Structures are given as C-alpha cells and as structure tokens.
mmCIF file of C-alpha atoms in Angstrom:
data_model
loop_
_atom_site.group_PDB
_atom_site.id
_atom_site.type_symbol
_atom_site.label_atom_id
_atom_site.label_comp_id
_atom_site.label_asym_id
_atom_site.label_seq_id
_atom_site.Cartn_x
_atom_site.Cartn_y
_atom_site.Cartn_z
ATOM 1 C CA MET A 1 3.164 -3.819 10.810
ATOM 2 C CA GLN A 2 1.978 -3.172 14.234
ATOM 3 C CA LEU A 3 -1.290 -1.146 14.882
ATOM 4 C CA ALA A 4 -0.495 2.039 16.788
ATOM 5 C CA SER A 5 -1.676 5.601 16.970
ATOM 6 C CA GLY A 6 -0.478 7.753 13.989
ATOM 7 C CA MET A 7 -0.384 4.781 11.523
ATOM 8 C CA LEU A 8 -2.590 4.746 8.400
ATOM 9 C CA LEU A 9 -5.063 2.019 7.310
ATOM 10 C CA VAL A 10 -5.408 1.930 3.677
ATOM 11 C CA ALA A 11 -8.310 0.073 2.353
ATOM 12 C CA THR A 12 -7.471 -2.906 0.140
ATOM 13 C CA PRO A 13 -9.338 -3.561 -3.040
ATOM 14 C CA ALA A 14 -11.054 -6.474 -1.290
ATOM 15 C CA LEU A 15 -12.724 -4.096 1.280
ATOM 16 C CA GLN A 16 -16.212 -3.499 -0.203
ATOM 17 C CA ASP A 17 -17.856 -1.803 2.655
ATOM 18 C CA PRO A 18 -19.032 1.518 1.110
ATOM 19 C CA ASN A 19 -18.078 3.229 4.358
ATOM 20 C CA PHE A 20 -14.466 2.499 3.797
ATOM 21 C CA ALA A 21 -13.895 1.618 0.023
ATOM 22 C CA ASP A 22 -10.860 3.583 -1.361
ATOM 23 C CA THR A 23 -10.232 5.272 2.062
ATOM 24 C CA VAL A 24 -7.067 6.229 4.094
ATOM 25 C CA VAL A 25 -7.667 6.302 7.768
ATOM 26 C CA LEU A 26 -5.363 7.789 10.366
ATOM 27 C CA LEU A 27 -5.373 5.917 13.639
ATOM 28 C CA LEU A 28 -5.771 8.255 16.588
ATOM 29 C CA ASP A 29 -6.031 5.736 19.339
ATOM 30 C CA VAL A 30 -5.207 2.075 19.552
ATOM 31 C CA ASN A 31 -5.483 0.225 22.998
ATOM 32 C CA ASP A 32 -6.769 -3.225 24.342
ATOM 33 C CA GLU A 33 -10.401 -1.957 24.045
ATOM 34 C CA GLY A 34 -10.125 -1.291 20.312
ATOM 35 C CA ALA A 35 -9.129 1.362 17.859
ATOM 36 C CA LEU A 36 -10.412 4.827 16.743
ATOM 37 C CA GLY A 37 -9.510 6.699 13.648
ATOM 38 C CA VAL A 38 -10.692 9.214 11.040
ATOM 39 C CA VAL A 39 -11.123 8.800 7.228
ATOM 40 C CA LEU A 40 -8.791 11.435 5.620
ATOM 41 C CA ASN A 41 -9.915 11.414 2.068
ATOM 42 C CA ARG A 42 -13.780 12.128 2.354
ATOM 43 C CA PRO A 43 -14.294 15.980 2.400
ATOM 44 C CA SER A 44 -18.005 17.068 2.512
ATOM 45 C CA GLN A 45 -19.506 20.140 1.072
ATOM 46 C CA VAL A 46 -20.226 21.567 4.586
ATOM 47 C CA LEU A 47 -18.151 24.515 5.626
ATOM 48 C CA VAL A 48 -16.680 24.213 9.168
ATOM 49 C CA ALA A 49 -17.698 27.967 9.615
ATOM 50 C CA ASP A 50 -21.329 26.903 9.134
ATOM 51 C CA VAL A 51 -21.393 24.507 11.967
ATOM 52 C CA LEU A 52 -18.394 25.609 14.164
ATOM 53 C CA GLU A 53 -18.215 29.396 13.560
ATOM 54 C CA ALA A 54 -15.637 29.787 16.381
ATOM 55 C CA TRP A 55 -13.083 27.589 14.474
ATOM 56 C CA ARG A 56 -13.382 29.333 11.073
ATOM 57 C CA GLU A 57 -10.154 31.051 11.344
ATOM 58 C CA VAL A 58 -8.277 28.097 12.689
ATOM 59 C CA VAL A 59 -9.041 25.283 10.217
ATOM 60 C CA SER A 60 -6.860 24.563 7.187
ATOM 61 C CA GLU A 61 -8.026 24.633 3.581
ATOM 62 C CA PRO A 62 -10.210 23.259 2.434
ATOM 63 C CA GLU A 63 -12.287 24.713 5.206
ATOM 64 C CA VAL A 64 -14.855 21.986 5.069
ATOM 65 C CA LEU A 65 -15.897 19.179 7.432
ATOM 66 C CA PHE A 66 -14.503 15.759 6.555
ATOM 67 C CA ARG A 67 -16.547 12.644 6.921
ATOM 68 C CA GLY A 68 -14.418 10.849 9.573
ATOM 69 C CA GLY A 69 -16.407 7.708 9.536
ATOM 70 C CA PRO A 70 -19.756 6.046 9.994
ATOM 71 C CA VAL A 71 -19.827 6.326 13.812
ATOM 72 C CA GLY A 72 -20.999 9.407 15.729
ATOM 73 C CA THR A 73 -21.586 11.534 12.699
ATOM 74 C CA ASP A 74 -23.452 14.079 14.745
ATOM 75 C CA GLY A 75 -20.265 14.893 16.649
ATOM 76 C CA ALA A 76 -16.980 16.279 15.559
ATOM 77 C CA LEU A 77 -13.150 15.441 16.166
ATOM 78 C CA ALA A 78 -10.296 17.946 15.392
ATOM 79 C CA VAL A 79 -6.987 16.705 14.260
ATOM 80 C CA ALA A 80 -4.230 19.157 14.198
ATOM 81 C CA ARG A 81 -0.390 19.515 13.814
ATOM 82 C CA LEU A 82 1.568 21.617 16.242
ATOM 83 C CA ARG A 83 3.946 24.440 15.238
ATOM 84 C CA ASP A 84 6.186 23.490 18.094
ATOM 85 C CA VAL A 85 6.063 20.433 20.481
ATOM 86 C CA GLN A 86 6.952 22.811 23.384
ATOM 87 C CA ASP A 87 3.816 24.847 22.786
ATOM 88 C CA ALA A 88 0.968 22.513 23.125
ATOM 89 C CA PRO A 89 -2.226 24.369 23.739
ATOM 90 C CA VAL A 90 -5.014 23.866 26.203
ATOM 91 C CA GLY A 91 -7.186 20.952 25.065
ATOM 92 C CA TRP A 92 -4.432 19.222 23.141
ATOM 93 C CA ARG A 93 -4.063 15.358 23.180
ATOM 94 C CA PRO A 94 -0.964 13.961 21.432
ATOM 95 C CA VAL A 95 -1.395 11.176 18.902
ATOM 96 C CA ALA A 96 2.034 10.780 17.226
ATOM 97 C CA GLY A 97 4.970 13.298 16.999
ATOM 98 C CA LEU A 98 3.384 16.843 16.127
ATOM 99 C CA ILE A 99 -0.045 15.315 15.245
ATOM 100 C CA GLY A 100 -2.789 15.275 17.890
ATOM 101 C CA MET A 101 -6.368 16.157 18.685
ATOM 102 C CA VAL A 102 -7.821 19.301 19.842
ATOM 103 C CA ASP A 103 -10.835 19.642 22.137
ATOM 104 C CA LEU A 104 -13.285 21.614 20.295
ATOM 105 C CA ASP A 105 -14.929 22.812 23.509
ATOM 106 C CA THR A 106 -11.687 24.761 24.165
ATOM 107 C CA PRO A 107 -12.068 28.487 23.240
ATOM 108 C CA ALA A 108 -10.591 28.701 19.625
ATOM 109 C CA GLU A 109 -8.571 31.791 20.649
ATOM 110 C CA LEU A 110 -6.518 29.573 23.144
ATOM 111 C CA VAL A 111 -5.291 27.323 20.454
ATOM 112 C CA ASP A 112 -4.934 29.771 17.500
ATOM 113 C CA GLY A 113 -1.239 30.388 16.745
ATOM 114 C CA SER A 114 -0.086 26.997 18.262
ATOM 115 C CA LEU A 115 -1.274 24.919 15.516
ATOM 116 C CA ALA A 116 0.269 24.649 12.053
ATOM 117 C CA ARG A 117 -2.804 22.901 10.502
ATOM 118 C CA MET A 118 -6.145 21.614 11.682
ATOM 119 C CA ARG A 119 -9.017 19.617 10.180
ATOM 120 C CA VAL A 120 -12.403 18.914 11.514
ATOM 121 C CA PHE A 121 -13.998 15.407 10.961
ATOM 122 C CA ALA A 122 -17.755 14.695 11.470
ATOM 123 C CA GLY A 123 -17.770 11.221 12.897
ATOM 124 C CA TYR A 124 -15.091 8.567 13.257
ATOM 125 C CA ALA A 125 -14.309 5.044 12.530
ATOM 126 C CA GLY A 126 -14.176 2.614 15.620
ATOM 127 C CA TRP A 127 -13.398 -0.902 16.109
ATOM 128 C CA GLY A 128 -13.895 -3.087 19.216
ATOM 129 C CA ALA A 129 -11.293 -5.148 20.979
ATOM 130 C CA GLY A 130 -9.643 -7.476 18.259
ATOM 131 C CA GLN A 131 -12.003 -6.390 15.477
ATOM 132 C CA LEU A 132 -9.427 -4.219 13.504
ATOM 133 C CA GLU A 133 -6.706 -6.904 13.926
ATOM 134 C CA GLY A 134 -9.224 -9.368 12.404
ATOM 135 C CA GLU A 135 -9.889 -7.107 9.499
ATOM 136 C CA VAL A 136 -6.198 -6.599 8.816
ATOM 137 C CA GLU A 137 -5.744 -10.330 8.964
ATOM 138 C CA GLU A 138 -8.452 -11.034 6.578
ATOM 139 C CA GLY A 139 -6.844 -8.615 4.081
ATOM 140 C CA SER A 140 -9.205 -5.658 4.277
ATOM 141 C CA TRP A 141 -6.527 -3.084 5.287
ATOM 142 C CA TYR A 142 -2.837 -2.358 4.583
ATOM 143 C CA VAL A 143 -1.240 -0.871 7.699
ATOM 144 C CA VAL A 144 1.481 1.584 6.822
ATOM 145 C CA SER A 145 3.377 4.584 8.371
ATOM 146 C CA SER A 146 2.023 8.167 7.962
ATOM 147 C CA GLU A 147 3.825 11.188 6.801
ATOM 148 C CA ALA A 148 3.262 14.590 8.400
ATOM 149 C CA GLY A 149 1.222 15.983 5.398
ATOM 150 C CA ASP A 150 -1.095 13.037 5.036
ATOM 151 C CA ALA A 151 -3.807 14.376 7.297
ATOM 152 C CA PHE A 152 -3.733 17.801 5.742
ATOM 153 C CA ARG A 153 -3.623 17.560 1.999
ATOM 154 C CA GLY A 154 -5.453 20.313 0.133
ATOM 155 C CA ASP A 155 -6.778 17.772 -2.540
ATOM 156 C CA THR A 156 -7.411 14.390 -1.051
ATOM 157 C CA ARG A 157 -8.600 12.713 -4.208
ATOM 158 C CA GLY A 158 -5.080 11.028 -4.806
ATOM 159 C CA LEU A 159 -4.290 10.357 -1.170
ATOM 160 C CA TRP A 160 -4.900 6.630 -1.343
ATOM 161 C CA ARG A 161 -2.713 6.122 -4.524
ATOM 162 C CA ASP A 162 0.114 8.382 -3.389
ATOM 163 C CA VAL A 163 0.315 6.636 -0.046
ATOM 164 C CA MET A 164 0.401 3.139 -1.688
ATOM 165 C CA ARG A 165 3.011 4.301 -4.258
ATOM 166 C CA ARG A 166 5.456 5.328 -1.494
ATOM 167 C CA GLN A 167 5.348 1.910 0.143
ATOM 168 C CA PRO A 168 8.394 -0.361 -0.078
ATOM 169 C CA GLY A 169 8.777 -3.514 -2.264
ATOM 170 C CA MET A 170 5.730 -5.358 -3.423
ATOM 171 C CA LEU A 171 3.235 -3.347 -1.425
ATOM 172 C CA ALA A 172 3.441 -0.419 -3.849
ATOM 173 C CA TRP A 173 2.414 -2.848 -6.748
ATOM 174 C CA HIS A 174 -1.051 -3.030 -5.152
ATOM 175 C CA VAL A 175 -1.900 0.315 -6.503
ATOM 176 C CA ASN A 176 -2.882 -1.333 -9.664
ATOM 177 C CA ARG A 177 -4.294 -4.484 -8.246
ATOM 178 C CA PRO A 178 -7.798 -5.491 -9.477
ATOM 179 C CA VAL A 179 -10.543 -6.166 -6.850
ATOM 180 C CA ASP A 180 -10.424 -9.816 -7.902
ATOM 181 C CA PRO A 181 -7.045 -10.858 -9.221
ATOM 182 C CA GLU A 182 -8.634 -14.078 -10.581
ATOM 183 C CA MET A 183 -10.329 -12.002 -13.190
ATOM 184 C CA ASN A 184 -7.072 -10.505 -14.624
#
C-alpha cells in the first residue's frame, strides 16, 4: 500500500525497536523529504491540563498527553477531527478527510466548538527521505488504511489488534504471528 498522510503504520512482530514495538502510527505528513507521524497507542500519565491548561476543555478523553514518538518529546502536536469540513478553525492543517492538526499556539477559544475530538501528543515519529519506505520494505511496518475513530479511541490497549483484525485476506492472520515464525 502507498504511503500517504492519513494512513496507519502498524508495527510488525519483527520490529524490535522499543520506541515502536506493538505501536500504531498515524501518518500526518509524507513527502519527498520524509514522513512524520504520531504513535496512537501510548498514553502517558500526564494530564494535558497540567502542561497546556488552555486546552483542558478541548481535549478528548482520556485527557492525557500521548507519547507521539521519540523525536521532539519536549514539544507537542495536536491531532483533531472536525465536526464539519466547512468549519475549519484558525490554526487548522488538514491531514486526511476530517482529520487534521491544530496549531497549539492558536487560542483554544478560537477552535472550541469546531472540533469533534482532539488529542495532544508529546513528540512525534519522523523518518528522512526514503527511510520509512526502507523500513516497510524490510518488513518492519504494515501500511493500512485508517478509520475515523482510530486516532481517538478511549482505551488504546487493543488498537494494534483491532486494526490488524479488520484487514482483508492473509494480513489479518498476522494478529497471531509469533515474532520468529521459525520457532513455531
């Protein structure tokens, strides 16, 4: 499957990097210079209200920061879903369909009401030109389509499994694949 903004990267059992083992990554930007995404299934214990007080009423449950990836962990990215494509707020950058990014420097009161859901991620996952394509080719990632609710699930513990189960054909069978099939 072609890499594009809005697609999901699902870590294969072969991916042993502790930053990405068992993760689901939403791609936010893919271009000739590389790719950027956020890990959807790594909530932290830190409340958004404790670090970004102005966004306390806007973020969706659970109202915690998510660990978006190993890069730039001292910064934050906001991913949101619009209520209406015709009502994009100030500071909105579309990703795919109703999903996009919100500039956290925008006053929260200017976006509240325009968003159906929002999550804040500390850090992100980033790849240089050709790097992600190489990782996909070597078998570290499954590239699959996303669904509207993937980025905003209340309980993210089963996200990897649920995304894999809904895949067509043989890909769904990989849910139960051992890390080393030779050991089976």
